XYZ file of C-alpha atoms in Angstrom:
525
model
C 95.009 -15.807 55.471
C 96.554 -12.442 56.214
C 95.425 -10.661 53.043
C 93.613 -11.586 49.878
C 96.872 -11.154 47.992
C 98.172 -14.623 48.755
C 95.172 -16.886 49.002
C 91.605 -17.312 47.836
C 90.032 -13.959 47.265
C 88.264 -13.857 43.975
C 85.172 -14.009 41.843
C 82.452 -16.633 41.616
C 80.344 -16.084 38.531
C 77.164 -17.597 39.907
C 74.367 -15.315 38.788
C 71.148 -15.903 36.849
C 71.472 -14.004 33.614
C 73.139 -13.909 30.211
C 76.600 -15.464 30.185
C 79.371 -12.969 29.609
C 80.951 -12.994 26.186
C 84.128 -14.946 25.517
C 86.027 -11.662 25.162
C 84.782 -10.385 28.521
C 85.709 -13.623 30.272
C 89.187 -13.556 28.735
C 89.570 -9.913 29.792
C 88.850 -10.981 33.358
C 92.075 -12.981 33.470
C 94.168 -9.821 33.347
C 91.670 -7.936 35.507
C 92.002 -10.523 38.265
C 95.786 -10.611 38.007
C 96.106 -6.826 38.147
C 93.731 -6.439 41.095
C 94.926 -9.212 43.431
C 91.944 -11.461 42.802
C 93.597 -14.837 42.823
C 90.683 -17.039 41.743
C 87.939 -16.967 39.121
C 85.139 -19.543 39.276
C 82.943 -19.936 36.219
C 79.434 -21.068 37.116
C 76.703 -18.995 35.462
C 73.266 -20.452 36.051
C 72.501 -20.171 32.345
C 75.145 -22.774 31.516
C 72.951 -25.835 31.755
C 75.878 -28.193 31.149
C 76.925 -27.338 34.683
C 73.390 -27.690 36.025
C 70.293 -29.392 34.621
C 72.199 -31.048 31.785
C 75.223 -31.833 33.934
C 75.496 -35.359 32.551
C 76.008 -34.027 29.028
C 79.155 -32.585 27.463
C 79.318 -29.031 26.198
C 78.854 -28.784 22.432
C 82.172 -28.512 20.589
C 81.928 -24.772 19.881
C 81.094 -23.871 23.474
C 83.795 -26.128 24.831
C 86.469 -24.657 22.570
C 85.494 -21.234 23.886
C 85.855 -22.478 27.464
C 89.322 -23.831 26.648
C 90.379 -20.408 25.372
C 89.058 -18.794 28.544
C 90.779 -21.347 30.743
C 94.072 -20.799 28.860
C 93.842 -17.046 29.441
C 93.582 -17.515 33.212
C 96.439 -19.990 33.195
C 98.622 -17.534 31.295
C 97.734 -14.832 33.831
C 98.575 -17.174 36.726
C 95.048 -16.839 38.109
C 93.337 -19.950 39.474
C 90.432 -21.018 37.298
C 87.543 -23.116 38.533
C 83.986 -24.113 37.812
C 80.812 -24.451 39.841
C 79.253 -27.815 39.032
C 75.718 -28.540 40.239
C 74.420 -32.131 39.996
C 70.881 -30.862 39.718
C 68.273 -32.344 42.065
C 70.380 -35.384 42.997
C 68.397 -37.236 45.648
C 70.427 -40.423 46.061
C 73.945 -41.777 45.970
C 74.229 -45.093 44.181
C 76.027 -46.846 41.330
C 74.016 -44.962 38.724
C 75.069 -41.599 40.132
C 78.662 -42.769 40.478
C 78.811 -43.849 36.839
C 77.273 -40.577 35.686
C 79.829 -38.589 37.692
C 82.702 -40.708 36.408
C 81.526 -40.133 32.851
C 81.206 -36.351 33.288
C 83.883 -35.301 35.770
C 86.279 -38.015 34.674
C 85.591 -37.417 30.979
C 87.785 -35.791 28.376
C 86.329 -32.312 28.735
C 87.065 -31.920 32.441
C 90.458 -33.513 31.893
C 91.292 -30.910 29.275
C 90.072 -28.085 31.496
C 92.343 -29.318 34.295
C 90.596 -27.144 36.866
C 92.419 -25.488 39.747
C 89.195 -25.147 41.717
C 85.971 -27.164 41.648
C 82.811 -26.055 43.442
C 80.048 -28.619 43.904
C 76.746 -26.818 44.318
C 73.546 -28.190 45.806
C 71.727 -24.870 45.747
C 69.853 -26.076 42.639
C 67.326 -28.288 44.354
C 63.575 -28.539 44.673
C 61.452 -28.673 47.790
C 60.298 -32.129 46.687
C 63.838 -33.499 46.918
C 64.290 -32.004 50.375
C 61.000 -33.498 51.557
C 61.784 -36.864 49.994
C 65.271 -37.206 51.469
C 64.708 -35.528 54.829
C 67.492 -36.038 57.328
C 69.461 -38.057 54.740
C 69.926 -35.027 52.480
C 73.244 -33.828 53.873
C 74.704 -37.343 53.870
C 73.772 -37.860 50.210
C 75.302 -34.546 49.243
C 78.482 -35.231 51.198
C 78.895 -38.632 49.543
C 78.406 -37.112 46.080
C 80.858 -34.312 46.823
C 83.565 -36.625 48.124
C 83.130 -38.956 45.146
C 83.597 -35.998 42.783
C 86.657 -35.060 44.826
C 88.139 -38.512 44.276
C 87.547 -38.365 40.526
C 88.956 -34.854 40.106
C 92.055 -35.533 42.211
C 92.876 -38.227 39.688
C 93.007 -35.463 37.064
C 94.710 -32.737 39.100
C 95.987 -33.592 42.551
C 96.212 -29.885 43.429
C 92.562 -29.042 42.771
C 90.871 -27.134 45.602
C 87.299 -28.112 46.435
C 84.292 -26.238 47.772
C 80.699 -27.228 48.332
C 77.529 -25.134 48.453
C 74.893 -26.673 50.746
C 71.238 -26.422 49.782
C 70.773 -24.314 52.906
C 73.644 -21.928 52.199
C 72.315 -19.115 54.363
C 70.273 -18.655 57.504
C 67.813 -16.533 55.545
C 64.161 -17.560 56.035
C 63.766 -17.155 52.272
C 65.483 -20.508 51.730
C 63.231 -22.298 54.194
C 60.268 -20.690 52.450
C 61.407 -22.104 49.100
C 62.691 -25.503 50.215
C 60.843 -26.174 53.436
C 62.278 -26.369 56.953
C 65.934 -27.262 57.168
C 66.362 -30.984 57.922
C 67.461 -31.857 61.444
C 71.230 -31.480 61.975
C 71.702 -30.567 58.308
C 74.390 -27.940 58.920
C 76.074 -29.994 61.653
C 76.228 -33.003 59.304
C 78.196 -30.887 56.855
C 80.816 -30.570 59.558
C 81.733 -34.198 58.850
C 82.740 -33.625 55.230
C 86.437 -33.974 54.347
C 88.326 -31.170 56.059
C 90.066 -30.328 52.764
C 86.715 -29.306 51.267
C 85.710 -25.713 51.909
C 82.104 -24.731 52.502
C 80.659 -21.675 50.764
C 78.282 -19.527 52.796
C 76.332 -16.381 51.877
C 75.743 -15.230 55.441
C 72.654 -14.474 57.465
C 70.903 -13.386 54.262
C 71.127 -14.487 50.651
C 72.053 -10.920 49.709
C 73.507 -9.540 52.935
C 74.408 -5.960 53.714
C 77.501 -7.283 55.410
C 78.987 -9.929 57.679
C 79.716 -9.898 61.387
C 82.459 -11.874 63.066
C 79.910 -13.262 65.532
C 77.677 -14.787 62.843
C 80.683 -16.241 61.023
C 82.023 -17.817 64.188
C 78.630 -19.349 64.883
C 78.479 -21.063 61.499
C 82.156 -22.042 61.691
C 81.333 -23.983 64.830
C 78.628 -25.948 63.029
C 80.809 -26.691 60.002
C 83.932 -27.361 62.099
C 86.031 -25.180 59.799
C 86.350 -21.600 58.640
C 83.784 -20.925 55.941
C 84.559 -19.325 52.620
C 82.254 -16.426 51.876
C 80.081 -16.464 48.769
C 79.348 -12.743 48.797
C 76.279 -11.816 46.739
C 77.564 -8.355 46.021
C 77.645 -6.649 43.583
C 75.356 -9.183 41.855
C 72.122 -7.722 40.487
C 70.442 -10.762 38.954
C 67.185 -10.879 40.943
C 64.442 -9.634 38.642
C 63.614 -6.751 40.934
C 67.251 -5.693 40.950
C 68.255 -5.997 37.291
C 66.152 -3.094 36.172
C 66.666 -0.949 39.244
C 70.217 -1.399 40.471
C 73.743 -1.007 39.215
C 75.900 -1.871 42.224
C 78.975 0.209 41.519
C 79.854 1.244 45.080
C 82.748 -0.500 46.868
C 82.254 -3.229 49.444
C 81.066 -2.061 52.840
C 79.964 -3.950 55.944
C 82.814 -6.443 55.510
C 85.313 -5.681 58.291
C 88.940 -6.552 57.553
C 89.091 -8.516 60.808
C 87.028 -11.198 59.093
C 90.355 -12.311 57.676
C 91.052 -14.360 60.797
C 87.682 -16.130 60.667
C 87.237 -17.112 57.007
C 89.131 -19.241 54.518
C 88.409 -17.061 51.536
C 86.105 -14.468 50.092
C 84.469 -14.804 46.667
C 82.222 -12.118 45.166
C 79.366 -12.721 42.730
C 79.450 -10.087 39.940
C 76.706 -8.228 38.137
C 75.466 -9.298 34.730
C 77.485 -6.337 33.410
C 81.115 -7.573 33.404
C 82.944 -4.282 32.922
C 80.784 -2.220 35.248
C 81.360 -4.940 37.854
C 85.077 -4.220 37.828
C 84.573 -1.016 39.787
C 83.306 -2.690 42.997
C 85.113 -6.026 42.475
C 88.503 -4.324 42.445
C 87.873 -3.077 45.979
C 87.322 -6.497 47.567
C 90.983 -7.460 48.128
C 91.735 -3.946 49.318
C 89.524 -4.518 52.368
C 92.159 -6.959 53.592
C 95.282 -5.282 52.252
C 94.381 -1.752 53.388
C 92.769 -2.906 56.623
C 91.936 0.129 58.787
C 92.965 2.417 55.926
C 90.193 1.085 53.692
C 87.807 4.023 53.173
C 84.936 3.180 50.795
C 84.446 6.730 49.500
C 88.092 6.989 48.516
C 88.030 3.512 47.001
C 85.005 4.486 44.921
C 86.753 7.528 43.512
C 89.907 5.538 42.785
C 88.128 2.624 41.127
C 85.720 4.737 39.078
C 88.535 6.833 37.684
C 90.704 3.780 37.021
C 88.148 1.735 35.091
C 86.098 4.474 33.444
C 88.917 6.554 32.000
C 89.394 4.563 28.820
C 92.248 5.178 26.404
C 91.681 8.940 26.519
C 92.291 8.982 30.279
C 89.160 11.105 30.597
C 87.223 11.287 33.867
C 83.857 12.393 32.453
C 82.316 8.946 32.704
C 83.764 8.388 36.179
C 82.364 11.698 37.407
C 78.972 10.800 35.928
C 78.898 7.494 37.825
C 80.050 9.133 41.059
C 77.481 11.921 40.815
C 74.635 9.569 39.911
C 75.433 6.914 42.512
C 72.100 7.129 44.306
C 70.186 6.973 41.023
C 72.048 3.784 40.140
C 71.316 2.184 43.499
C 67.582 2.813 43.729
C 66.432 3.733 40.260
C 62.894 2.335 40.183
C 62.028 3.493 43.692
C 62.337 7.142 42.705
C 59.049 9.020 42.264
C 60.482 10.631 39.121
C 61.633 7.281 37.739
C 60.805 7.946 34.092
C 62.298 11.430 34.090
C 65.401 10.169 35.904
C 66.043 7.559 33.224
C 65.582 10.127 30.496
C 68.058 12.446 32.215
C 70.579 9.654 32.760
C 70.332 8.591 29.128
C 70.745 12.105 27.796
C 73.692 12.889 30.046
C 75.456 9.648 29.127
C 75.323 10.066 25.350
C 78.267 12.384 24.768
C 80.522 11.436 27.660
C 84.128 10.412 27.072
C 85.420 7.324 28.834
C 85.669 3.524 28.748
C 83.416 2.486 25.844
C 82.527 -0.932 27.268
C 81.296 0.498 30.560
C 79.431 3.230 28.722
C 77.756 0.626 26.506
C 76.710 -1.454 29.532
C 75.191 1.597 31.218
C 73.315 2.502 28.041
C 71.918 -1.019 27.742
C 70.910 -1.121 31.410
C 69.081 2.197 31.097
C 67.406 1.021 27.908
C 65.904 -1.995 29.627
C 65.114 -0.028 32.746
C 62.954 2.214 30.629
C 59.580 1.414 29.042
C 57.371 2.986 26.459
C 54.878 3.462 29.264
C 56.822 6.565 30.295
C 56.250 8.862 33.270
C 57.995 6.508 35.625
C 55.106 4.052 35.760
C 56.576 1.188 33.793
C 58.947 -1.652 34.499
C 61.298 -3.484 32.140
C 60.017 -6.096 29.770
C 60.030 -9.645 31.063
C 58.835 -11.210 27.842
C 57.386 -10.311 24.504
C 54.051 -12.028 24.090
C 52.531 -12.575 20.648
C 48.827 -13.309 20.712
C 47.020 -13.852 17.436
C 44.527 -15.944 15.565
C 47.586 -17.618 14.058
C 48.128 -14.772 11.601
C 50.371 -12.563 13.755
C 47.807 -9.816 14.105
C 48.677 -8.701 17.596
C 51.903 -8.120 19.530
C 51.896 -7.253 23.211
C 54.695 -6.621 25.674
C 54.410 -7.655 29.311
C 56.221 -5.926 32.166
C 57.556 -7.512 35.318
C 55.834 -6.829 38.585
C 54.140 -8.794 41.297
C 50.416 -8.426 41.657
C 47.058 -9.715 40.544
C 45.799 -10.842 37.157
C 45.635 -8.319 34.350
C 44.059 -8.149 30.918
C 46.577 -8.691 28.143
C 44.203 -8.894 25.204
C 40.508 -8.987 24.501
C 39.252 -11.461 21.935
C 35.854 -11.233 20.282
C 34.618 -12.809 17.079
C 32.237 -11.809 14.341
C 30.856 -15.334 14.189
C 29.982 -18.002 16.726
C 32.577 -20.542 15.631
C 35.324 -21.949 17.841
C 38.590 -20.092 17.366
C 42.190 -21.266 17.623
C 44.482 -18.701 19.237
C 48.264 -18.807 18.987
C 50.420 -17.680 21.885
C 54.181 -17.180 21.699
C 56.202 -16.129 24.750
C 59.777 -15.001 24.168
C 61.927 -14.237 27.193
C 63.821 -10.997 27.320
C 67.437 -12.282 27.514
C 68.479 -9.290 29.581
C 65.845 -9.143 32.296
C 64.429 -12.659 32.379
C 66.969 -14.988 30.822
C 66.415 -17.995 33.049
C 62.833 -17.587 34.112
C 61.140 -19.600 31.396
C 62.711 -22.901 32.310
C 65.818 -21.890 30.362
C 63.931 -21.780 27.058
C 63.997 -18.478 25.237
C 60.700 -19.054 23.395
C 57.607 -21.089 24.157
C 54.715 -21.458 21.744
C 51.298 -23.020 22.082
C 47.827 -22.874 20.581
C 44.500 -22.756 22.370
C 41.152 -23.662 20.883
C 38.450 -21.589 22.518
C 34.758 -22.547 22.342
C 32.427 -20.444 20.275
C 31.299 -17.104 21.624
C 27.639 -16.251 21.827
C 26.329 -12.801 21.062
C 28.408 -10.113 22.733
C 30.600 -12.478 24.711
C 34.358 -11.907 24.789
C 37.403 -13.788 25.939
C 40.162 -11.971 27.746
C 43.699 -13.249 28.044
C 44.278 -12.314 31.649
C 47.858 -13.140 32.502
C 51.209 -14.621 31.793
C 52.942 -16.194 34.784
C 56.642 -17.022 34.544
C 57.882 -19.760 36.857
C 61.096 -18.851 38.666
C 61.664 -22.281 40.186
C 64.300 -24.473 38.637
C 62.672 -27.871 38.974
C 61.247 -29.552 35.897
C 57.708 -28.245 36.069
C 55.520 -26.026 33.921
C 57.597 -22.961 33.068
C 54.710 -20.608 32.361
C 50.976 -20.214 32.763
C 48.261 -18.176 31.120
C 44.520 -17.993 31.401
C 41.386 -16.835 29.625
C 38.251 -15.574 31.246
C 34.868 -15.438 29.572
C 32.837 -12.224 29.541
C 35.019 -10.743 32.287
C 33.618 -13.428 34.585
C 36.099 -14.103 37.391
C 34.675 -17.565 38.032
C 35.512 -19.039 34.655
C 39.205 -19.308 33.762
C 41.098 -21.271 31.235
C 44.683 -21.933 32.269
C 47.526 -23.604 30.421
C 50.668 -24.713 32.212
C 52.919 -25.763 29.371
C 53.184 -26.065 25.607
C 51.868 -29.630 25.592
C 49.736 -29.739 28.712
C 46.428 -28.668 27.220
C 43.842 -26.404 28.742
C 41.629 -26.919 31.756
C 38.712 -24.989 33.189
C 38.942 -23.589 36.701
C 35.901 -22.425 38.588
C 37.868 -20.908 41.464
C 39.608 -17.626 40.571
C 42.310 -18.437 43.117
C 43.351 -21.343 40.899
C 44.654 -18.824 38.433
C 45.753 -16.051 40.777
C 49.242 -17.613 40.971
C 50.287 -15.358 43.806
C 53.131 -17.460 45.271
C 56.591 -15.892 44.934
C 57.528 -18.550 42.387
C 55.779 -16.498 39.713
C 56.135 -13.064 38.199
C 53.300 -11.044 36.788
C 52.675 -8.075 34.557
C 50.462 -5.280 35.680
C 51.090 -2.836 32.832
C 50.771 -3.689 29.170
C 52.015 -1.715 26.194
C 50.772 -2.651 22.755
C 51.324 -1.501 19.203
C 49.195 -0.003 17.845
C 48.009 1.946 20.864
C 44.458 0.590 20.643
C 44.530 -3.140 21.265
C 43.119 -4.865 18.187
C 40.600 -7.624 18.509
C 41.081 -11.035 16.940
């Protein structure tokens, strides 16, 4: 590969977050063609028919939309692929083979006639890793090569890639999945040489890549890796509200070209804003030593922000506010900065779609808490005595338990409390087990005298395995030794005597530490 102009340099849409609109995806066909991005791989984590529900077909409406998108890329002569994740597969047998034949060999994949197919094993639980042990890589290789056989029967020119469960050397993965099985990476070196291996580098979200680290992993895989570059992606919860990655690629030396088989970039959840940095990726390899990030930033911002009026106001705004975009929530004047950014954006001339994305990002980066102390809403939580008397909003943060609502009664009768948790589709689209709303009721024992119950927390499970997607708890009379905790809409309630049972401090959960309610004084139920 001498430049990204003639081989695989492109986009892999592999983020957690709302799926781009059909119009945006179709627009990306011409964007890729005009910016020397030769490949587009569709694989958003919110499309469950490529993940948890991989054995099921897309509904007719969704599939017709995908066919339109696929046709647009074909017309633009841009390779179109998908990232398919057989979720939590822990064996390779006749049952798995039949399921793969039904799905990959079915009418929908035949009609899509993919140019590229990525098989991802990054969606996996620690239980599967522990259960399979040293057999994990072999199972995944067998599944991948079986999919390869099926797809080649549809399109003999399809290019294949695989994402191992341990797709980076980052200790974060070992923390989530457990220690890497013995010889796991070396075993992947035995997979069919025609199958590329996607690799995110020494970190899941790296600042860059070195030739030395790439050569080291190439030796294990016995081939040149293809980079899955998690830039400019901003889907981690701590990044969505704080970061708009508009600056060009840095830390990726052009000499990588001799050590990799391709370079795919994972975009932000904002499709049009992503075009600014994405357009600079192939220029690393075409411009080589002449690639100067500052100049590329100016060029790309002016190109994509001008709009039909060819006005540079919006581009100049983005250039001038670069540091605010990159570290918004870490600023001591966070609230005032957002207010300034919002006010300055309102009357600017430029590309309307980019302007709209910036306005939406700033909206969700702001809170009614004001003064720079708040964080974006993770979920709207309705707590009531089943008559919708109280609405609270929780904010993302990591920390200890917090009081969401206080419940006291005027009688000593048991009381049924209704709880409804609705995910914010912008900041927490996939964190409630891919369900946008969860509802449950809790029957609390009677209160005596001046006793009160306090709803002390909502925990959102970030893991993707089929387990309880959320948790909440009640404590009696502000007593830290008596908690009620519910782990799912049908799982009931259990008492915990140990406060640590409800602390839920592992990184698999998110918490709220600031609550905003309407009206300002939290009503009692």
